[in-house]
């Protein structure tokens, strides 16, 4: 296979199937699963993940923006639904309306402009009203709802109320417990006001990955699940909590591996510096190999002199600074050749470097690290 790149991202189909089973074991059968594929499917690739998730029975996808929605649209089946949770660009308004894409409504002005578009195109908008319940990021607070209700009454024939939703400000940490309880109370109160006004939403939804584990009572009709789909924990605390409660026998499995190969091997004499500057001094004679991956592809510069990779089942150290397109590893006592596989994330023999280990070393969240993986790296499903 020609990969046309210096590294490759492998996506493990079995791990994904396992994670879907895990998720479904935590929610009721009637609760719809919306797979969150924002951030290029958390770095895994929208193009690759959408068909795989559909094969596993997912038919609802959440993205952040209209431009992600357009990518997802290319790869989804006819009966799948796409929901935009954030930005609809001015240029994309027509496309969103014409293709009946679902989207969050979180302010009057954007909603009005989309209503105008719907009337022009003789279409109905598929809206999810987002409520501001305490995160103070997006959505209608209690006061603004009056204005929204007026608008909804005036435009009754131009929208389907697909959902009413909110987002919790940090379900992955118990320090936010009180705030989330308050958010839920505000949510319930506002949902009641919708019924008093005569509006009934098809679905209520509030929960993300951490939500379904820490607050299953708030799952409602649909859950928006990102990080655990890919086999990663939203936080250490949730992982610990889950392992104590063990609500299912299943465990998460990481979907993504990232591999490259050695392109050169050099002998360095004791007393020489390695790489740019003076951050690494060879204290003995040593053998150094170069790997054609750098911060330009998402291998953080903070891994300079601290990162680890796997070659031939052995854990090896990154030496010197990480460059834009390259980093160096010490291979003194290992029998390696040019062309040998270097595992940056994933399993090699008995050793594994998981995303969170890699993330801890580079002081990045799982979420952050994954979305920084360069889009041009080929993603292949195995
Ligand atoms: C990202 C996001 C999610 C999914 O969060 P995970 O922690 O990855 O499950 C759900 N809802 C909203 C509004 C989001 O932005």
Short mmCIF file of C-alpha atoms and ligand atoms in Angstrom, two decimals:
data_model
loop_
_atom_site.label_atom_id
_atom_site.label_comp_id
_atom_site.label_asym_id
_atom_site.label_seq_id
_atom_site.Cartn_x
_atom_site.Cartn_y
_atom_site.Cartn_z
CA UNK A 1 0.00 0.00 0.00
CA UNK A 2 1.25 3.47 -0.84
CA UNK A 3 0.66 5.71 2.15
CA UNK A 4 2.28 8.88 0.80
CA UNK A 5 3.28 10.06 4.25
CA UNK A 6 5.96 9.52 6.86
CA UNK A 7 3.55 8.03 9.39
CA UNK A 8 0.22 6.25 9.49
CA UNK A 9 -2.76 6.16 11.85
CA UNK A 10 -4.41 2.77 12.28
CA UNK A 11 -8.00 2.49 13.46
CA UNK A 12 -8.98 -0.74 15.14
CA UNK A 13 -12.42 -1.94 14.09
CA UNK A 14 -12.76 -4.49 16.91
CA UNK A 15 -11.88 -1.93 19.56
CA UNK A 16 -14.54 0.40 18.18
CA UNK A 17 -17.17 -2.36 18.24
CA UNK A 18 -16.20 -3.11 21.83
CA UNK A 19 -16.56 0.55 22.83
CA UNK A 20 -19.99 0.81 21.23
CA UNK A 21 -21.06 -2.23 23.24
CA UNK A 22 -19.66 -0.57 26.34
CA UNK A 23 -21.62 2.63 25.66
CA UNK A 24 -24.85 0.75 24.95
CA UNK A 25 -24.48 -1.19 28.19
CA UNK A 26 -24.61 2.14 30.05
CA UNK A 27 -27.73 3.57 28.40
CA UNK A 28 -31.27 2.33 28.00
CA UNK A 29 -32.26 0.80 24.71
CA UNK A 30 -34.67 3.62 23.94
CA UNK A 31 -32.00 6.27 24.52
CA UNK A 32 -30.62 7.35 21.17
CA UNK A 33 -26.86 7.45 20.75
CA UNK A 34 -25.44 10.40 18.88
CA UNK A 35 -21.78 9.87 18.08
CA UNK A 36 -19.78 13.07 18.44
CA UNK A 37 -17.36 13.39 15.53
CA UNK A 38 -16.23 17.00 15.96
CA UNK A 39 -12.51 17.77 15.72
CA UNK A 40 -12.14 15.39 12.76
CA UNK A 41 -13.70 12.63 14.89
CA UNK A 42 -11.28 13.41 17.73
CA UNK A 43 -8.41 13.11 15.27
CA UNK A 44 -9.48 9.68 14.01
CA UNK A 45 -10.90 11.01 10.72
CA UNK A 46 -14.56 11.76 9.96
CA UNK A 47 -14.29 9.98 6.62
CA UNK A 48 -13.10 6.73 8.20
CA UNK A 49 -15.18 6.82 11.39
CA UNK A 50 -18.61 7.57 9.92
CA UNK A 51 -18.97 4.36 7.84
CA UNK A 52 -17.52 2.27 10.69
CA UNK A 53 -19.97 3.73 13.19
CA UNK A 54 -22.87 3.25 10.78
CA UNK A 55 -21.90 -0.40 10.41
CA UNK A 56 -22.29 -0.61 14.19
CA UNK A 57 -25.79 0.84 14.04
CA UNK A 58 -25.11 4.52 14.75
CA UNK A 59 -27.29 6.83 12.68
CA UNK A 60 -26.96 10.15 14.49
CA UNK A 61 -23.81 12.25 14.35
CA UNK A 62 -22.88 15.45 16.22
CA UNK A 63 -20.41 17.92 14.81
CA UNK A 64 -19.33 21.38 15.90
CA UNK A 65 -19.59 23.37 12.71
CA UNK A 66 -21.32 23.52 9.35
CA UNK A 67 -18.02 22.83 7.60
CA UNK A 68 -17.61 19.59 9.58
CA UNK A 69 -21.24 18.80 8.79
CA UNK A 70 -20.48 19.09 5.08
CA UNK A 71 -17.64 16.59 5.39
CA UNK A 72 -19.79 14.20 7.42
CA UNK A 73 -22.59 14.57 4.86
CA UNK A 74 -20.35 13.15 2.14
CA UNK A 75 -19.81 9.93 4.08
CA UNK A 76 -23.14 9.33 5.84
CA UNK A 77 -25.94 7.11 4.56
CA UNK A 78 -29.24 8.64 3.54
CA UNK A 79 -31.02 7.74 6.76
CA UNK A 80 -28.37 9.17 9.08
CA UNK A 81 -28.89 12.49 10.83
CA UNK A 82 -26.25 15.19 11.29
CA UNK A 83 -26.54 17.70 14.14
CA UNK A 84 -24.46 20.88 14.36
CA UNK A 85 -23.76 21.85 17.99
CA UNK A 86 -21.98 25.11 17.26
CA UNK A 87 -21.16 27.34 14.35
CA UNK A 88 -23.02 27.73 11.08
CA UNK A 89 -21.04 30.01 8.80
CA UNK A 90 -22.82 32.63 6.72
CA UNK A 91 -21.89 30.81 3.50
CA UNK A 92 -23.26 27.52 4.79
CA UNK A 93 -26.72 28.71 5.92
CA UNK A 94 -28.40 27.78 2.63
CA UNK A 95 -26.74 24.37 2.58
CA UNK A 96 -27.82 23.62 6.15
CA UNK A 97 -31.44 24.59 5.48
CA UNK A 98 -31.72 22.90 2.12
CA UNK A 99 -30.31 19.60 3.40
CA UNK A 100 -32.45 19.66 6.56
CA UNK A 101 -29.40 19.44 8.80
CA UNK A 102 -30.28 19.59 12.52
CA UNK A 103 -28.62 22.33 14.56
CA UNK A 104 -28.46 23.95 17.98
CA UNK A 105 -30.21 27.31 18.26
CA UNK A 106 -28.52 29.40 20.94
CA UNK A 107 -29.26 32.99 20.09
CA UNK A 108 -32.11 34.98 18.59
CA UNK A 109 -30.17 36.69 15.86
CA UNK A 110 -28.76 33.57 14.20
CA UNK A 111 -32.12 31.87 14.55
CA UNK A 112 -33.87 34.77 12.81
CA UNK A 113 -31.49 34.70 9.89
CA UNK A 114 -31.97 30.94 9.50
CA UNK A 115 -35.75 31.36 9.68
CA UNK A 116 -35.53 33.90 6.87
CA UNK A 117 -33.55 31.37 4.84
CA UNK A 118 -36.12 28.64 5.56
CA UNK A 119 -38.96 30.84 4.31
CA UNK A 120 -37.05 31.69 1.15
CA UNK A 121 -36.34 28.03 0.42
CA UNK A 122 -39.74 26.86 1.63
CA UNK A 123 -38.15 24.47 4.12
CA UNK A 124 -38.59 23.72 7.80
CA UNK A 125 -35.64 24.16 10.18
CA UNK A 126 -34.71 21.18 12.34
CA UNK A 127 -33.79 22.83 15.61
CA UNK A 128 -32.49 21.83 19.00
CA UNK A 129 -32.94 24.71 21.42
CA UNK A 130 -29.88 24.97 23.62
CA UNK A 131 -30.53 26.22 27.13
CA UNK A 132 -28.06 28.19 29.19
CA UNK A 133 -28.16 26.43 32.54
CA UNK A 134 -24.92 27.44 34.20
CA UNK A 135 -21.99 26.78 31.90
CA UNK A 136 -22.27 30.35 30.64
CA UNK A 137 -21.09 29.50 27.19
CA UNK A 138 -24.06 29.10 24.88
CA UNK A 139 -27.83 29.08 24.96
CA UNK A 140 -30.97 30.85 26.14
CA UNK A 141 -31.24 31.83 29.77
CA UNK A 142 -34.59 32.10 31.55
CA UNK A 143 -35.16 35.71 30.52
CA UNK A 144 -34.28 35.27 26.85
CA UNK A 145 -36.73 32.40 26.60
CA UNK A 146 -39.63 34.90 26.51
CA UNK A 147 -38.22 36.38 23.35
CA UNK A 148 -37.62 32.93 21.89
CA UNK A 149 -41.18 31.78 22.65
CA UNK A 150 -42.56 34.81 20.84
CA UNK A 151 -40.44 33.99 17.81
CA UNK A 152 -41.44 30.33 17.91
CA UNK A 153 -45.16 31.20 18.07
CA UNK A 154 -44.80 33.59 15.13
CA UNK A 155 -42.99 31.01 13.02
CA UNK A 156 -44.82 27.85 13.99
CA UNK A 157 -44.79 26.43 10.46
CA UNK A 158 -41.12 26.94 9.81
CA UNK A 159 -39.40 24.61 12.24
CA UNK A 160 -39.48 21.15 13.79
CA UNK A 161 -38.55 21.18 17.46
CA UNK A 162 -36.18 18.23 17.30
CA UNK A 163 -34.75 18.77 20.73
CA UNK A 164 -34.17 20.82 23.83
CA UNK A 165 -30.71 20.44 25.28
CA UNK A 166 -27.95 21.75 27.47
CA UNK A 167 -24.32 20.87 28.22
CA UNK A 168 -22.88 20.24 31.68
CA UNK A 169 -19.87 22.25 32.79
CA UNK A 170 -17.51 19.42 33.70
CA UNK A 171 -19.32 16.14 34.39
CA UNK A 172 -15.89 14.47 34.47
CA UNK A 173 -15.03 15.86 37.90
CA UNK A 174 -16.97 15.47 41.15
CA UNK A 175 -15.89 18.96 42.22
CA UNK A 176 -18.58 20.18 39.80
CA UNK A 177 -21.33 18.04 41.38
CA UNK A 178 -23.31 20.90 42.89
CA UNK A 179 -23.08 23.04 39.78
CA UNK A 180 -24.33 20.19 37.61
CA UNK A 181 -27.27 19.49 39.93
CA UNK A 182 -28.19 23.16 39.65
CA UNK A 183 -27.82 23.03 35.88
CA UNK A 184 -30.18 20.10 35.78
CA UNK A 185 -32.76 21.89 37.91
CA UNK A 186 -32.69 24.90 35.61
CA UNK A 187 -32.97 22.62 32.61
CA UNK A 188 -36.07 20.86 33.97
CA UNK A 189 -37.68 24.18 34.87
CA UNK A 190 -37.17 25.61 31.40
CA UNK A 191 -38.36 22.42 29.70
CA UNK A 192 -41.59 22.80 31.69
CA UNK A 193 -42.01 26.30 30.33
CA UNK A 194 -41.82 24.90 26.80
CA UNK A 195 -44.73 22.55 27.53
CA UNK A 196 -46.76 25.40 29.07
CA UNK A 197 -46.23 27.29 25.82
CA UNK A 198 -47.46 24.27 23.90
CA UNK A 199 -44.10 23.19 22.47
CA UNK A 200 -43.06 19.59 22.78
CA UNK A 201 -39.57 18.58 21.71
CA UNK A 202 -38.96 15.19 20.12
CA UNK A 203 -35.94 14.70 22.36
CA UNK A 204 -34.33 16.07 25.49
CA UNK A 205 -30.57 15.64 25.78
CA UNK A 206 -27.87 16.82 28.17
CA UNK A 207 -25.18 14.17 28.59
CA UNK A 208 -21.70 13.56 27.20
CA UNK A 209 -19.37 10.60 27.96
CA UNK A 210 -18.71 11.56 31.56
CA UNK A 211 -22.40 12.36 31.98
CA UNK A 212 -23.66 8.86 31.21
CA UNK A 213 -21.23 7.43 33.75
CA UNK A 214 -21.55 9.96 36.56
CA UNK A 215 -25.17 11.09 36.09
CA UNK A 216 -27.09 8.29 34.31
CA UNK A 217 -30.32 9.77 35.69
CA UNK A 218 -29.89 12.67 33.24
CA UNK A 219 -29.62 10.55 30.09
CA UNK A 220 -33.11 11.43 28.81
CA UNK A 221 -33.92 10.58 25.15
CA UNK A 222 -30.51 11.00 23.59
CA UNK A 223 -26.86 11.20 24.67
CA UNK A 224 -24.00 12.88 22.82
CA UNK A 225 -20.99 10.63 23.16
CA UNK A 226 -17.49 11.50 22.02
CA UNK A 227 -14.32 10.48 23.82
CA UNK A 228 -15.30 6.98 25.04
CA UNK A 229 -16.29 5.99 21.50
CA UNK A 230 -12.59 6.18 20.73
CA UNK A 231 -11.73 4.15 23.82
CA UNK A 232 -10.43 6.92 26.02
CA UNK A 233 -11.59 8.06 29.45
CA UNK A 234 -12.92 11.60 29.90
CA UNK A 235 -10.82 11.88 33.08
CA UNK A 236 -8.86 9.78 35.58
CA UNK A 237 -11.60 10.28 38.12
CA UNK A 238 -14.29 8.82 35.88
CA UNK A 239 -12.00 5.89 35.06
CA UNK A 240 -11.46 5.21 38.75
CA UNK A 241 -15.16 5.57 39.56
CA UNK A 242 -16.07 3.20 36.78
CA UNK A 243 -13.52 0.63 37.87
CA UNK A 244 -14.92 0.71 41.39
CA UNK A 245 -18.58 0.48 40.29
CA UNK A 246 -17.99 -1.90 37.36
CA UNK A 247 -21.43 -1.55 35.86
CA UNK A 248 -20.45 -3.78 32.95
CA UNK A 249 -17.80 -6.44 32.41
CA UNK A 250 -16.55 -4.54 29.41
CA UNK A 251 -13.65 -2.13 29.35
CA UNK A 252 -12.70 0.58 26.89
CA UNK A 253 -10.21 -0.22 24.13
CA UNK A 254 -8.19 2.42 22.36
CA UNK A 255 -9.09 2.63 18.68
CA UNK A 256 -6.11 4.58 17.42
CA UNK A 257 -2.46 3.63 16.88
CA UNK A 258 0.14 5.87 15.33
CA UNK A 259 3.19 4.39 13.64
CA UNK A 260 6.17 5.55 11.66
CA UNK A 261 9.55 4.02 10.87
CA UNK A 262 13.27 4.59 11.33
CA UNK A 263 14.81 6.48 8.42
CA UNK A 264 18.42 6.74 9.58
CA UNK A 265 20.81 5.41 12.24
CA UNK A 266 23.99 7.14 13.42
CA UNK A 267 26.80 6.53 15.86
CA UNK A 268 27.54 9.40 18.20
CA UNK A 269 30.74 9.69 20.24
CA UNK A 270 30.73 10.37 23.99
CA UNK A 271 30.89 14.11 24.68
CA UNK A 272 28.90 15.16 21.58
CA UNK A 273 25.61 17.04 21.66
CA UNK A 274 22.69 15.51 19.79
CA UNK A 275 20.24 17.56 17.72
CA UNK A 276 19.65 21.32 17.93
CA UNK A 277 21.42 23.15 20.73
CA UNK A 278 22.73 21.56 23.86
CA UNK A 279 19.71 19.90 25.43
CA UNK A 280 21.12 16.38 25.04
CA UNK A 281 24.72 15.35 25.64
CA UNK A 282 25.85 11.84 24.77
CA UNK A 283 27.57 10.73 27.95
CA UNK A 284 28.79 7.50 26.37
CA UNK A 285 29.19 6.36 22.78
CA UNK A 286 25.69 5.76 21.50
CA UNK A 287 23.53 4.86 18.55
CA UNK A 288 20.82 7.32 17.53
CA UNK A 289 17.96 6.73 15.07
CA UNK A 290 15.77 9.33 13.40
CA UNK A 291 11.99 9.14 13.02
CA UNK A 292 10.28 11.37 10.43
CA UNK A 293 7.56 12.76 12.73
CA UNK A 294 7.67 16.10 14.52
CA UNK A 295 5.57 18.78 16.16
CA UNK A 296 4.26 19.70 12.71
CA UNK A 297 2.29 16.45 12.76
CA UNK A 298 1.17 16.59 16.39
CA UNK A 299 4.17 15.08 18.18
CA UNK A 300 4.47 17.82 20.79
CA UNK A 301 7.74 19.67 21.26
CA UNK A 302 7.30 19.16 25.00
CA UNK A 303 8.25 15.51 24.40
CA UNK A 304 11.84 16.64 23.78
CA UNK A 305 14.15 14.48 25.93
CA UNK A 306 11.14 12.90 27.70
CA UNK A 307 9.01 11.04 25.13
CA UNK A 308 8.99 7.26 24.69
CA UNK A 309 8.27 5.15 21.62
CA UNK A 310 8.27 1.42 20.91
CA UNK A 311 10.56 -0.35 18.48
CA UNK A 312 10.72 -4.15 18.28
CA UNK A 313 8.70 -4.39 21.50
CA UNK A 314 11.14 -2.21 23.43
CA UNK A 315 10.53 1.17 25.03
CA UNK A 316 13.01 3.74 23.73
CA UNK A 317 13.68 7.35 24.71
CA UNK A 318 13.39 10.48 22.65
CA UNK A 319 16.68 12.36 22.80
CA UNK A 320 17.23 16.02 22.01
CA UNK A 321 14.55 18.44 20.91
CA UNK A 322 11.59 17.43 18.78
CA UNK A 323 11.89 19.14 15.38
CA UNK A 324 9.16 20.15 12.98
CA UNK A 325 9.35 16.92 10.95
CA UNK A 326 11.63 14.69 12.95
CA UNK A 327 12.71 13.41 16.32
CA UNK A 328 15.61 11.24 17.45
CA UNK A 329 15.63 8.15 19.67
CA UNK A 330 18.43 6.33 21.39
CA UNK A 331 18.86 2.76 20.08
CA UNK A 332 22.27 1.90 21.53
CA UNK A 333 21.42 -1.55 22.87
CA UNK A 334 18.77 -2.52 20.37
CA UNK A 335 19.22 -4.37 17.14
CA UNK A 336 17.36 -2.04 14.76
CA UNK A 337 17.57 -1.26 11.06
CA UNK A 338 16.40 1.49 8.77
CA UNK A 339 12.77 0.77 7.94
CA UNK A 340 11.86 -0.76 11.32
CA UNK A 341 8.43 0.25 12.64
CA UNK A 342 8.26 2.90 15.36
CA UNK A 343 5.07 2.88 17.43
CA UNK A 344 4.32 6.33 18.80
CA UNK A 345 0.88 5.42 20.15
CA UNK A 346 -0.27 1.82 20.39
CA UNK A 347 0.93 -1.70 21.08
CA UNK A 348 4.12 -3.43 20.00
CA UNK A 349 4.73 -6.88 21.44
CA UNK A 350 4.04 -6.79 25.16
CA UNK A 351 4.49 -3.03 25.44
CA UNK A 352 1.86 -0.35 24.95
CA UNK A 353 2.02 3.41 24.82
CA UNK A 354 -1.50 4.63 25.33
CA UNK A 355 -2.87 8.03 24.48
CA UNK A 356 -3.12 9.12 28.08
CA UNK A 357 0.51 8.20 28.82
CA UNK A 358 1.61 10.16 25.81
CA UNK A 359 -0.73 12.97 26.81
CA UNK A 360 0.58 13.10 30.39
CA UNK A 361 4.15 13.36 29.19
CA UNK A 362 3.30 16.21 26.87
CA UNK A 363 0.88 17.82 29.36
CA UNK A 364 -2.04 17.62 26.96
CA UNK A 365 -5.55 16.34 27.51
CA UNK A 366 -6.56 13.24 25.55
CA UNK A 367 -8.94 15.50 23.66
CA UNK A 368 -6.26 18.04 22.82
CA UNK A 369 -3.61 15.61 21.73
CA UNK A 370 -5.91 13.71 19.39
CA UNK A 371 -7.27 16.75 17.61
CA UNK A 372 -3.74 17.97 16.98
CA UNK A 373 -2.84 14.91 14.92
CA UNK A 374 -2.23 16.28 11.46
CA UNK A 375 -5.17 15.74 9.12
CA UNK A 376 -2.83 14.75 6.28
CA UNK A 377 -1.63 11.60 8.06
CA UNK A 378 -3.39 8.66 6.35
CA UNK A 379 -5.99 6.89 8.50
CA UNK A 380 -6.56 3.21 7.75
CA UNK A 381 -9.09 0.89 9.34
CA UNK A 382 -7.66 -2.47 10.32
C1 LIG B 1 -17.85 17.62 22.74
C2 LIG B 1 -19.24 17.62 23.20
C3 LIG B 1 -19.84 16.43 23.64
C4 LIG B 1 -19.08 15.12 23.77
O1 LIG B 1 -18.19 15.15 24.84
P1 LIG B 1 -17.33 13.84 25.27
O2 LIG B 1 -16.76 14.21 26.59
O3 LIG B 1 -16.26 13.69 24.25
O4 LIG B 1 -18.27 12.71 25.30
C5 LIG B 1 -21.18 16.48 23.98
N1 LIG B 1 -21.88 17.64 23.90
C6 LIG B 1 -21.33 18.80 23.49
C7 LIG B 1 -22.15 20.03 23.42
C8 LIG B 1 -19.99 18.83 23.12
O5 LIG B 1 -19.44 19.97 22.73
#
